[in-house]
XYZ file of C-alpha atoms in Angstrom:
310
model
C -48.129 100.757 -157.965
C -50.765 97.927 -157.382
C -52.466 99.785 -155.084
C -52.740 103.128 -157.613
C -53.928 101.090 -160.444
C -56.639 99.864 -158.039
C -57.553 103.209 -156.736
C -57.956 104.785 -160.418
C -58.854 103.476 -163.803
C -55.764 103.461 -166.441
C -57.809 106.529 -168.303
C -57.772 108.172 -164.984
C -54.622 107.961 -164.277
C -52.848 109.630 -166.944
C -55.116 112.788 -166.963
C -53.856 115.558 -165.161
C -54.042 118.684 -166.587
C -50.359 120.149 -167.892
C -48.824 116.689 -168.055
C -48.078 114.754 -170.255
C -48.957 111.214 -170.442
C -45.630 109.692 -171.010
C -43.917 112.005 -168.564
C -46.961 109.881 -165.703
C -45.892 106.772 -167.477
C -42.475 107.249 -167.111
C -42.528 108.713 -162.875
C -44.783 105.474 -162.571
C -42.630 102.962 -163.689
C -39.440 104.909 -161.555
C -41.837 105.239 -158.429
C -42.567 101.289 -159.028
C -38.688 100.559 -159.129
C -37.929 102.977 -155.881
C -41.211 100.784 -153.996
C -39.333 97.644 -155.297
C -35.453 98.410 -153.891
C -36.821 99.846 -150.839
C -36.201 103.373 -151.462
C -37.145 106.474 -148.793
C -36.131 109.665 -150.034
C -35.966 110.691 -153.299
C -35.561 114.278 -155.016
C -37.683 115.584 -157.951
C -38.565 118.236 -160.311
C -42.212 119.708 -158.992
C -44.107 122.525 -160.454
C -40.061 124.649 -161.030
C -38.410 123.983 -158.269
C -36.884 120.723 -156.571
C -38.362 118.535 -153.879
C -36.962 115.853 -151.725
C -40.012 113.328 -151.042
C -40.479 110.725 -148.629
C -41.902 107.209 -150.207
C -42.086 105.736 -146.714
C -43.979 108.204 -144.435
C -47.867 108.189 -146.209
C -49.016 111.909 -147.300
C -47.958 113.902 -150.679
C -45.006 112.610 -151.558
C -46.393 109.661 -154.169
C -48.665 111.995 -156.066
C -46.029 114.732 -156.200
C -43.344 112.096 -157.166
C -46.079 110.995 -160.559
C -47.428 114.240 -161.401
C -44.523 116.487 -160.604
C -47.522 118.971 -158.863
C -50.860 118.881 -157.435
C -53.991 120.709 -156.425
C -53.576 122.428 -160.021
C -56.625 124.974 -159.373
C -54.954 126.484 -155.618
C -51.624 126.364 -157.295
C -52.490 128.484 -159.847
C -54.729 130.632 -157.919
C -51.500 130.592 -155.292
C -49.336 131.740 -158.029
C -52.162 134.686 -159.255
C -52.736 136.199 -155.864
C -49.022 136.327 -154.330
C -46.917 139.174 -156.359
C -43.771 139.986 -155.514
C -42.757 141.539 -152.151
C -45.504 140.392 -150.054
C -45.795 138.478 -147.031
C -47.690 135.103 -146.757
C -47.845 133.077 -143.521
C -48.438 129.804 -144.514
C -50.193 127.500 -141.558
C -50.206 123.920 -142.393
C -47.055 123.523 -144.409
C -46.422 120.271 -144.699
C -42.948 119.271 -146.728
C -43.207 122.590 -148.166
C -45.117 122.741 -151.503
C -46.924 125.875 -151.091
C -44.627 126.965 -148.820
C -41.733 126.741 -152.213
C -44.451 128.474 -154.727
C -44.838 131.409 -152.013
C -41.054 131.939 -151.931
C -41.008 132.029 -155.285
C -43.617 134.414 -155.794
C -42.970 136.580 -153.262
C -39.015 136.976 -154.769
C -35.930 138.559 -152.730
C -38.469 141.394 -151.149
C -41.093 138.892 -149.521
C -41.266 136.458 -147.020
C -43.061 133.165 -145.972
C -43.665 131.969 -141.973
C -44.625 128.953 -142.688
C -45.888 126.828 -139.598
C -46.020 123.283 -139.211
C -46.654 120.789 -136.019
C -46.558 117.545 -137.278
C -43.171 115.836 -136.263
C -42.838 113.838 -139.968
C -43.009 116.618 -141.800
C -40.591 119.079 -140.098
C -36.977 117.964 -141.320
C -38.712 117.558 -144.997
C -39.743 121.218 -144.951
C -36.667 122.360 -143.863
C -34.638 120.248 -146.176
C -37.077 121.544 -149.458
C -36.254 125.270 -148.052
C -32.809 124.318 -148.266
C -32.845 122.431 -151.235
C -34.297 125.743 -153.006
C -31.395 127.798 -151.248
C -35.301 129.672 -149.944
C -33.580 130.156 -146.303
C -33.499 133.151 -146.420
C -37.012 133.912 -147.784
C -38.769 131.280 -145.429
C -39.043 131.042 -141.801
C -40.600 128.191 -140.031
C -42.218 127.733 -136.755
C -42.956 124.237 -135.408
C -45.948 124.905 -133.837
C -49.347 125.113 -135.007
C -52.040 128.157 -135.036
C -55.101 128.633 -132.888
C -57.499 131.071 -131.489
C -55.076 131.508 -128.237
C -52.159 130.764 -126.676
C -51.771 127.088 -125.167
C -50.512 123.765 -125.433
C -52.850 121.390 -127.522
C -52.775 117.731 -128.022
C -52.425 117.333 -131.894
C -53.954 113.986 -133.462
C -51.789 112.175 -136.163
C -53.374 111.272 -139.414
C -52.077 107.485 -141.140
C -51.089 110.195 -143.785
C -48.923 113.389 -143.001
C -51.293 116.139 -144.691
C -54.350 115.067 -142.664
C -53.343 115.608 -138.922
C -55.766 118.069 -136.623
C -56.786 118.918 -133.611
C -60.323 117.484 -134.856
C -61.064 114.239 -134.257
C -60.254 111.686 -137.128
C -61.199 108.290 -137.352
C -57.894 107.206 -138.666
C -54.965 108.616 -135.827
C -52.086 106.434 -136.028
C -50.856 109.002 -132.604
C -50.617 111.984 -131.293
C -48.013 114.858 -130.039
C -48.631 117.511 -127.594
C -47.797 120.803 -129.533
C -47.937 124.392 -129.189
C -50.118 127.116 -130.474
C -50.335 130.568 -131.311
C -53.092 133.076 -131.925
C -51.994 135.032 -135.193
C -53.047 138.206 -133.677
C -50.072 137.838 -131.384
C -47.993 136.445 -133.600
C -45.049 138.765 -133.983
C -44.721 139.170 -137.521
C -48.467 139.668 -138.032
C -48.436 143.434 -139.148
C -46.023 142.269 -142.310
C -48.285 139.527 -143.490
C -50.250 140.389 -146.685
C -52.063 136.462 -146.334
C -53.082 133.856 -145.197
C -52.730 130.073 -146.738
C -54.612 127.736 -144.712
C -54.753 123.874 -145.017
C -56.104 122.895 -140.971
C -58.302 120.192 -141.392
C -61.464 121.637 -140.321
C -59.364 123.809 -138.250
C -59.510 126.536 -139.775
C -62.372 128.125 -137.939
C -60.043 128.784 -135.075
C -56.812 129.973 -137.022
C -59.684 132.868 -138.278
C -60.854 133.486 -134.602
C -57.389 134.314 -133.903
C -56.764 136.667 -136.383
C -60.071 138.443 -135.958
C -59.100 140.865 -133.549
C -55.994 142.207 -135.562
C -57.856 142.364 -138.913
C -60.690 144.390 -136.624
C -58.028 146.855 -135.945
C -56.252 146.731 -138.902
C -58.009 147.797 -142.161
C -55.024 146.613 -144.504
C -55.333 144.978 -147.826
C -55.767 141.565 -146.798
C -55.492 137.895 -148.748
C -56.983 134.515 -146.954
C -56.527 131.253 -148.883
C -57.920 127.957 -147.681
C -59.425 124.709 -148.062
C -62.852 123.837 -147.144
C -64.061 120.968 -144.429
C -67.528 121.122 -144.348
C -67.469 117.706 -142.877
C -65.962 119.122 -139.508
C -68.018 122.269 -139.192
C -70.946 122.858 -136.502
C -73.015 124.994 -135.141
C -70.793 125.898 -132.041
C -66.906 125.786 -131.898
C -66.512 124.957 -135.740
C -68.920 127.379 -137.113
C -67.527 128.222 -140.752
C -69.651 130.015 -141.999
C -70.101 132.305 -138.907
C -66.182 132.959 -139.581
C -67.305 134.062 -143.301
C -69.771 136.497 -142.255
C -67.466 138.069 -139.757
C -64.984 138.660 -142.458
C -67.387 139.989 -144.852
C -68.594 142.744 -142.579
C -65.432 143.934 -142.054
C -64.552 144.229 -146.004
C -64.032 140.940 -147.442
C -65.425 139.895 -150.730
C -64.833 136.207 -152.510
C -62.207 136.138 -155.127
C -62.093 132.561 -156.330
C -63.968 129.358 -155.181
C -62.510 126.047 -156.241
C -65.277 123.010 -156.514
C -65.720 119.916 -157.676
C -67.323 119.046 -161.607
C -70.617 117.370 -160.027
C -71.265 120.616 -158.373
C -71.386 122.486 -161.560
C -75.028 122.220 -162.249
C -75.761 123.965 -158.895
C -73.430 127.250 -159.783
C -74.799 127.611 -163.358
C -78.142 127.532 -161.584
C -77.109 130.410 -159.963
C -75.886 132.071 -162.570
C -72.280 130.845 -162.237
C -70.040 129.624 -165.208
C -66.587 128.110 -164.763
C -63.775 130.470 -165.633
C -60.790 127.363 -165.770
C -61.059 124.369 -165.526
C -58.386 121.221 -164.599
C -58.296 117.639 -164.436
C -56.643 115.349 -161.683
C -57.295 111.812 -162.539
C -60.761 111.422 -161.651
C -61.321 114.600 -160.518
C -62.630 117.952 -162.615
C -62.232 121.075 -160.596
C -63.441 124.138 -161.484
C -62.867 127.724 -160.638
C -65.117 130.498 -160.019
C -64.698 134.217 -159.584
C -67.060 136.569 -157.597
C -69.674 134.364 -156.105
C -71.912 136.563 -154.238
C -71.804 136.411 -150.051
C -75.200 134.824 -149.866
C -74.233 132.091 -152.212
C -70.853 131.387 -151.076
C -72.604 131.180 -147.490
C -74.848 128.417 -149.491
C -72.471 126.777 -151.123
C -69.945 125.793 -148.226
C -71.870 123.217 -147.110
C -70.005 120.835 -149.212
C -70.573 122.137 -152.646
C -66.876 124.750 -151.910
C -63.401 122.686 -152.071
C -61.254 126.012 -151.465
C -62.044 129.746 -151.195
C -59.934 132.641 -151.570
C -61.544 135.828 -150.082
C -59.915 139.355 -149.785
C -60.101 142.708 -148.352
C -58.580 145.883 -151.181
């Protein structure tokens, strides 16, 4: 608790968008009695659906616990873009939280293949899949996604939602883990989208999908977060991955960004369409930024992009 009322002011804390302030209050004080007694695991009520969180392993489990949700922009965007039936491979998922809206949205006709390598986080996924009675909806592979084939040393993050194969300043270990190139993956002609959370990663996850999308003019969904702080010129080129995609039929649906951005899109003619608080955070969304600016803007000025092919 200490270390949360250090981290954000008390006005801060208790703004998040859709909740209510006593409900915080309330998950703060229990989260402060579970830290006390030593608790590890713990189930909840997040977004509609039930979790089982971890207190002891660092990642999304505390802010899950207080808020009962997170990321509100992606989620709702997450919850716009899947409809029912489709097909969403979801690469990075954690203990499961996207992975649980997905399975929802998708309903009895869909499907999630939702891939994870980090050791921590694998029983927790499969125990929120159960928890939901989502077995049968959600298949998971322990093994992460690349631009081939191969067996990659994976670094370990000091919290369980930031481990990549790019180097971090704070590993706390790392696993040796196996990869895939989506283009070979065998479910890849069913999958409608992609949900991406890689670390700066990402670049390569879209290499390896290239060739089938090449071949393959389906409608297409891709849904990730931005890490302009891991992008070059060379292996990690981001926006080189963008303009790939937009020659072959992609356009931008929805760019998430931060408040102290905003100044920049209404220069461009941009105006917020939503917006949401997370303590002391304002994110914004967008719809339709134009190629050229969305090239611009990824620098550091685009937290998460959704881009799609009709």
């Amino acid at each position: 608790m200490s270390k949360i009322l250090k981290k954000y002011s008390p006005s801060q804390i208790f703004v998040y968008s859709g909740v209510s302030k006593v409900n915080i209050f309330m998950q703060l004080i229990k989260y402060g009695f579970h830290r006390l007694i030593g608790t590890r695991f713990v189930e909840t009520n997040v977004n509609n659906y039930r979790m089982k969180l971890d207190f002891k392993t660092l990642g999304l489990s505390k802010v899950l616990y207080i808020y009962g949700t997170r990321e509100i922009p992606d989620t709702y965007i997450a919850k716009t873009e899947i409809k029912p039936g489709m097909v969403v491979a979801d690469i990075g998922a954690n203990i499961g939280y996207y992975s649980l809206i997905e399975a929802l949205a998708v309903g009895e006709t869909g499907h999630v293949y939702a891939f994870e390598p980090d050791p921590r986080n694998i029983q927790l996924l499969r125990d929120n899949i159960a928890l939901n009675k989502m077995d049968d909806r959600v298949t998971v592979y322990e093994q992460a996604v690349s631009d081939k084939k191969e067996r990659k040393t994976f670094q370990l993050g000091t919290r369980s939602n930031v481990s990549s194969f790019v180097d971090r300043p704070d590993v706390v270990g790392a696993v040796e883990v196996d990869c895939i190139a989506l283009h070979e993956f065998e479910h890849i002609e069913e999958v409608d989208m992609l949900r991406m959370d890689a670390e700066g990663y990402e670049c390569k996850i879209i290499e390896g999908v290239m060739p089938y999308l090449r071949s393959n003019k389906k409608p297409f969904k891709i849904m990730l977060e931005v890490h302009p702080k891991e992008y070059n010129d060379t292996d990690l080129n981001f926006k080189q991955n963008l303009k790939e995609l937009f020659e072959i039929g992609f356009t931008v649906s929805h760019v998430v960004a931060n408040k102290p951005h905003r100044s920049v899109y209404a220069d461009l003619g941009y105006r917020p369409v939503i917006s949401y608080s997370e303590t002391r955070h304002i994110r914004d969304v967008y719809h339709n930024i134009s190629h050229t600016d969305v090239l611009n803007l990824c620098d550091g000025k685009v937290r998460s992009i959704v881009i799609v092919r009709v």
